[in-house]
């Protein structure tokens, strides 16, 4: 990948937009990155080690079959629509408030969802049952 592409898409407010670039893999990501857009590529996987400070990831419209098992601990919004993901990681960070997984191949949800979860979009998957989620709020 041409490093000029990365520099052009890097912003001073810790955002990196690598969307619609026909990427098959992601370059090494800056540790101070907070927002990552990489939708509309040909990605088959995300790096196992993502920057710890990431709060937003949009990896929609790729060819992802799974997500890294250890997502960043400060992640708030996870957008992975229209991929081939069959299973959500069992240890999603509690900081996640919004999960968008419409148009994947999910067959079930993890037994434990993030404590901060407010929105869960899982339409157009292969779910056979949903958990009854009750909160004390």
PDB file of C-alpha atoms in Angstrom:
ATOM      1  CA  UNK A   1       0.000   0.000   0.000  1.00  0.00           C
ATOM      2  CA  UNK A   2       1.209   3.487  -0.811  1.00  0.00           C
ATOM      3  CA  UNK A   3       2.020   5.354   2.441  1.00  0.00           C
ATOM      4  CA  UNK A   4       0.760   8.591   0.848  1.00  0.00           C
ATOM      5  CA  UNK A   5      -2.741   7.093   0.850  1.00  0.00           C
ATOM      6  CA  UNK A   6      -2.578   6.536   4.580  1.00  0.00           C
ATOM      7  CA  UNK A   7      -1.208   9.987   5.301  1.00  0.00           C
ATOM      8  CA  UNK A   8      -3.877  11.595   3.131  1.00  0.00           C
ATOM      9  CA  UNK A   9      -6.615   9.812   5.054  1.00  0.00           C
ATOM     10  CA  UNK A  10      -5.217  10.393   8.559  1.00  0.00           C
ATOM     11  CA  UNK A  11      -6.743  13.369  10.359  1.00  0.00           C
ATOM     12  CA  UNK A  12      -5.489  15.327  13.316  1.00  0.00           C
ATOM     13  CA  UNK A  13      -8.434  14.197  15.460  1.00  0.00           C
ATOM     14  CA  UNK A  14      -7.349  10.518  15.474  1.00  0.00           C
ATOM     15  CA  UNK A  15      -9.570   9.389  12.597  1.00  0.00           C
ATOM     16  CA  UNK A  16      -8.504   7.193   9.705  1.00  0.00           C
ATOM     17  CA  UNK A  17     -10.749   6.578   6.702  1.00  0.00           C
ATOM     18  CA  UNK A  18      -9.606   3.691   4.531  1.00  0.00           C
ATOM     19  CA  UNK A  19     -13.032   3.009   3.025  1.00  0.00           C
ATOM     20  CA  UNK A  20     -13.591   2.083  -0.624  1.00  0.00           C
ATOM     21  CA  UNK A  21      -9.897   1.516  -1.362  1.00  0.00           C
ATOM     22  CA  UNK A  22     -10.012  -2.135  -2.520  1.00  0.00           C
ATOM     23  CA  UNK A  23      -7.790  -3.161   0.408  1.00  0.00           C
ATOM     24  CA  UNK A  24      -7.238  -6.853   1.137  1.00  0.00           C
ATOM     25  CA  UNK A  25      -5.530  -6.105   4.452  1.00  0.00           C
ATOM     26  CA  UNK A  26      -5.048  -3.112   6.703  1.00  0.00           C
ATOM     27  CA  UNK A  27      -1.725  -1.379   7.185  1.00  0.00           C
ATOM     28  CA  UNK A  28      -0.206  -1.028  10.636  1.00  0.00           C
ATOM     29  CA  UNK A  29      -2.544   1.288  12.514  1.00  0.00           C
ATOM     30  CA  UNK A  30      -1.353   4.203  14.670  1.00  0.00           C
ATOM     31  CA  UNK A  31      -1.674   3.486  18.389  1.00  0.00           C
ATOM     32  CA  UNK A  32      -3.426   6.832  19.027  1.00  0.00           C
ATOM     33  CA  UNK A  33      -6.189   6.010  16.523  1.00  0.00           C
ATOM     34  CA  UNK A  34      -9.728   6.501  17.913  1.00  0.00           C
ATOM     35  CA  UNK A  35     -11.951   6.155  14.823  1.00  0.00           C
ATOM     36  CA  UNK A  36     -11.392   3.648  12.011  1.00  0.00           C
ATOM     37  CA  UNK A  37     -13.399   3.481   8.805  1.00  0.00           C
ATOM     38  CA  UNK A  38     -12.504   0.586   6.526  1.00  0.00           C
ATOM     39  CA  UNK A  39     -15.828  -0.259   4.874  1.00  0.00           C
ATOM     40  CA  UNK A  40     -16.247  -1.298   1.265  1.00  0.00           C
ATOM     41  CA  UNK A  41     -12.959  -3.120   0.827  1.00  0.00           C
ATOM     42  CA  UNK A  42     -12.026  -6.784   0.323  1.00  0.00           C
ATOM     43  CA  UNK A  43     -10.867  -7.432   3.888  1.00  0.00           C
ATOM     44  CA  UNK A  44     -11.035 -11.048   5.068  1.00  0.00           C
ATOM     45  CA  UNK A  45      -9.808 -10.266   8.576  1.00  0.00           C
ATOM     46  CA  UNK A  46      -8.928  -7.403  10.888  1.00  0.00           C
ATOM     47  CA  UNK A  47      -5.580  -7.276  12.680  1.00  0.00           C
ATOM     48  CA  UNK A  48      -5.539  -9.316  15.896  1.00  0.00           C
ATOM     49  CA  UNK A  49      -4.028  -6.322  17.649  1.00  0.00           C
ATOM     50  CA  UNK A  50      -6.054  -3.144  17.158  1.00  0.00           C
ATOM     51  CA  UNK A  51      -5.121   0.182  18.810  1.00  0.00           C
ATOM     52  CA  UNK A  52      -6.311   0.137  22.446  1.00  0.00           C
ATOM     53  CA  UNK A  53      -7.898   3.583  22.184  1.00  0.00           C
ATOM     54  CA  UNK A  54     -10.254   2.768  19.298  1.00  0.00           C
ATOM     55  CA  UNK A  55     -13.789   3.858  20.158  1.00  0.00           C
ATOM     56  CA  UNK A  56     -15.428   3.383  16.726  1.00  0.00           C
ATOM     57  CA  UNK A  57     -14.905   0.785  13.999  1.00  0.00           C
ATOM     58  CA  UNK A  58     -16.846   0.579  10.734  1.00  0.00           C
ATOM     59  CA  UNK A  59     -15.782  -2.488   8.771  1.00  0.00           C
ATOM     60  CA  UNK A  60     -19.020  -3.018   6.840  1.00  0.00           C
ATOM     61  CA  UNK A  61     -19.189  -4.431   3.313  1.00  0.00           C
ATOM     62  CA  UNK A  62     -16.062  -6.571   3.393  1.00  0.00           C
ATOM     63  CA  UNK A  63     -15.499 -10.343   3.438  1.00  0.00           C
ATOM     64  CA  UNK A  64     -14.875 -10.742   7.164  1.00  0.00           C
ATOM     65  CA  UNK A  65     -15.629 -14.200   8.578  1.00  0.00           C
ATOM     66  CA  UNK A  66     -14.729 -13.320  12.163  1.00  0.00           C
ATOM     67  CA  UNK A  67     -13.528 -10.531  14.415  1.00  0.00           C
ATOM     68  CA  UNK A  68     -10.426 -10.441  16.592  1.00  0.00           C
ATOM     69  CA  UNK A  69     -11.044 -12.122  19.947  1.00  0.00           C
ATOM     70  CA  UNK A  70      -9.712  -9.132  21.876  1.00  0.00           C
ATOM     71  CA  UNK A  71     -11.370  -5.959  20.678  1.00  0.00           C
ATOM     72  CA  UNK A  72     -10.135  -2.638  22.116  1.00  0.00           C
ATOM     73  CA  UNK A  73     -11.324  -2.073  25.710  1.00  0.00           C
ATOM     74  CA  UNK A  74     -12.661   1.449  24.975  1.00  0.00           C
ATOM     75  CA  UNK A  75     -14.696   0.478  21.901  1.00  0.00           C
ATOM     76  CA  UNK A  76     -18.146   2.124  21.939  1.00  0.00           C
ATOM     77  CA  UNK A  77     -19.568   1.572  18.439  1.00  0.00           C
ATOM     78  CA  UNK A  78     -18.978  -1.527  16.320  1.00  0.00           C
ATOM     79  CA  UNK A  79     -20.372  -1.477  12.765  1.00  0.00           C
ATOM     80  CA  UNK A  80     -19.797  -4.689  10.797  1.00  0.00           C
ATOM     81  CA  UNK A  81     -22.777  -4.971   8.480  1.00  0.00           C
ATOM     82  CA  UNK A  82     -22.821  -7.114   5.328  1.00  0.00           C
ATOM     83  CA  UNK A  83     -19.927  -9.448   5.992  1.00  0.00           C
ATOM     84  CA  UNK A  84     -19.727 -13.225   6.530  1.00  0.00           C
ATOM     85  CA  UNK A  85     -19.431 -13.199  10.312  1.00  0.00           C
ATOM     86  CA  UNK A  86     -20.930 -16.287  11.955  1.00  0.00           C
ATOM     87  CA  UNK A  87     -20.111 -15.608  15.620  1.00  0.00           C
ATOM     88  CA  UNK A  88     -19.685 -12.523  17.771  1.00  0.00           C
ATOM     89  CA  UNK A  89     -16.672 -12.692  20.087  1.00  0.00           C
ATOM     90  CA  UNK A  90     -17.675 -14.042  23.500  1.00  0.00           C
ATOM     91  CA  UNK A  91     -15.733 -11.348  25.321  1.00  0.00           C
ATOM     92  CA  UNK A  92     -17.063  -8.121  23.789  1.00  0.00           C
ATOM     93  CA  UNK A  93     -15.852  -5.085  25.777  1.00  0.00           C
ATOM     94  CA  UNK A  94     -18.415  -3.757  28.261  1.00  0.00           C
ATOM     95  CA  UNK A  95     -17.876  -0.255  26.837  1.00  0.00           C
ATOM     96  CA  UNK A  96     -19.784  -1.105  23.615  1.00  0.00           C
ATOM     97  CA  UNK A  97     -23.122   0.695  23.410  1.00  0.00           C
ATOM     98  CA  UNK A  98     -24.011   0.115  19.730  1.00  0.00           C
ATOM     99  CA  UNK A  99     -23.555  -3.059  17.673  1.00  0.00           C
ATOM    100  CA  UNK A 100     -24.595  -3.095  13.991  1.00  0.00           C
ATOM    101  CA  UNK A 101     -24.377  -6.610  12.527  1.00  0.00           C
ATOM    102  CA  UNK A 102     -27.181  -6.595   9.949  1.00  0.00           C
ATOM    103  CA  UNK A 103     -26.555  -8.861   6.951  1.00  0.00           C
ATOM    104  CA  UNK A 104     -24.126 -11.413   8.360  1.00  0.00           C
ATOM    105  CA  UNK A 105     -24.347 -15.152   9.043  1.00  0.00           C
ATOM    106  CA  UNK A 106     -24.874 -15.073  12.817  1.00  0.00           C
ATOM    107  CA  UNK A 107     -26.640 -18.168  14.127  1.00  0.00           C
ATOM    108  CA  UNK A 108     -26.717 -17.129  17.789  1.00  0.00           C
ATOM    109  CA  UNK A 109     -25.687 -14.334  20.118  1.00  0.00           C
ATOM    110  CA  UNK A 110     -23.156 -14.673  22.908  1.00  0.00           C
ATOM    111  CA  UNK A 111     -24.636 -15.537  26.289  1.00  0.00           C
ATOM    112  CA  UNK A 112     -23.043 -12.409  27.719  1.00  0.00           C
ATOM    113  CA  UNK A 113     -23.496  -9.043  26.006  1.00  0.00           C
ATOM    114  CA  UNK A 114     -21.723  -5.778  26.952  1.00  0.00           C
ATOM    115  CA  UNK A 115     -23.123  -4.083  30.059  1.00  0.00           C
ATOM    116  CA  UNK A 116     -23.359  -0.698  28.266  1.00  0.00           C
ATOM    117  CA  UNK A 117     -25.201  -2.094  25.224  1.00  0.00           C
ATOM    118  CA  UNK A 118     -28.103   0.117  24.134  1.00  0.00           C
ATOM    119  CA  UNK A 119     -28.551  -0.824  20.423  1.00  0.00           C
ATOM    120  CA  UNK A 120     -28.213  -4.249  18.867  1.00  0.00           C
ATOM    121  CA  UNK A 121     -28.963  -4.464  15.124  1.00  0.00           C
ATOM    122  CA  UNK A 122     -28.871  -8.059  13.888  1.00  0.00           C
ATOM    123  CA  UNK A 123     -31.513  -8.210  11.138  1.00  0.00           C
ATOM    124  CA  UNK A 124     -30.879 -10.428   8.101  1.00  0.00           C
ATOM    125  CA  UNK A 125     -28.818 -13.076   9.868  1.00  0.00           C
ATOM    126  CA  UNK A 126     -29.439 -16.775  10.515  1.00  0.00           C
ATOM    127  CA  UNK A 127     -30.522 -16.394  14.141  1.00  0.00           C
ATOM    128  CA  UNK A 128     -32.768 -19.177  15.370  1.00  0.00           C
ATOM    129  CA  UNK A 129     -33.495 -17.623  18.789  1.00  0.00           C
ATOM    130  CA  UNK A 130     -32.962 -14.444  20.735  1.00  0.00           C
ATOM    131  CA  UNK A 131     -32.118 -14.073  24.379  1.00  0.00           C
ATOM    132  CA  UNK A 132     -34.465 -12.135  26.582  1.00  0.00           C
ATOM    133  CA  UNK A 133     -32.344  -9.223  27.714  1.00  0.00           C
ATOM    134  CA  UNK A 134     -33.486  -7.603  30.926  1.00  0.00           C
ATOM    135  CA  UNK A 135     -31.722  -4.657  32.475  1.00  0.00           C
ATOM    136  CA  UNK A 136     -32.200  -2.911  35.772  1.00  0.00           C
ATOM    137  CA  UNK A 137     -32.487   0.450  34.045  1.00  0.00           C
TER     138      UNK A 137
END
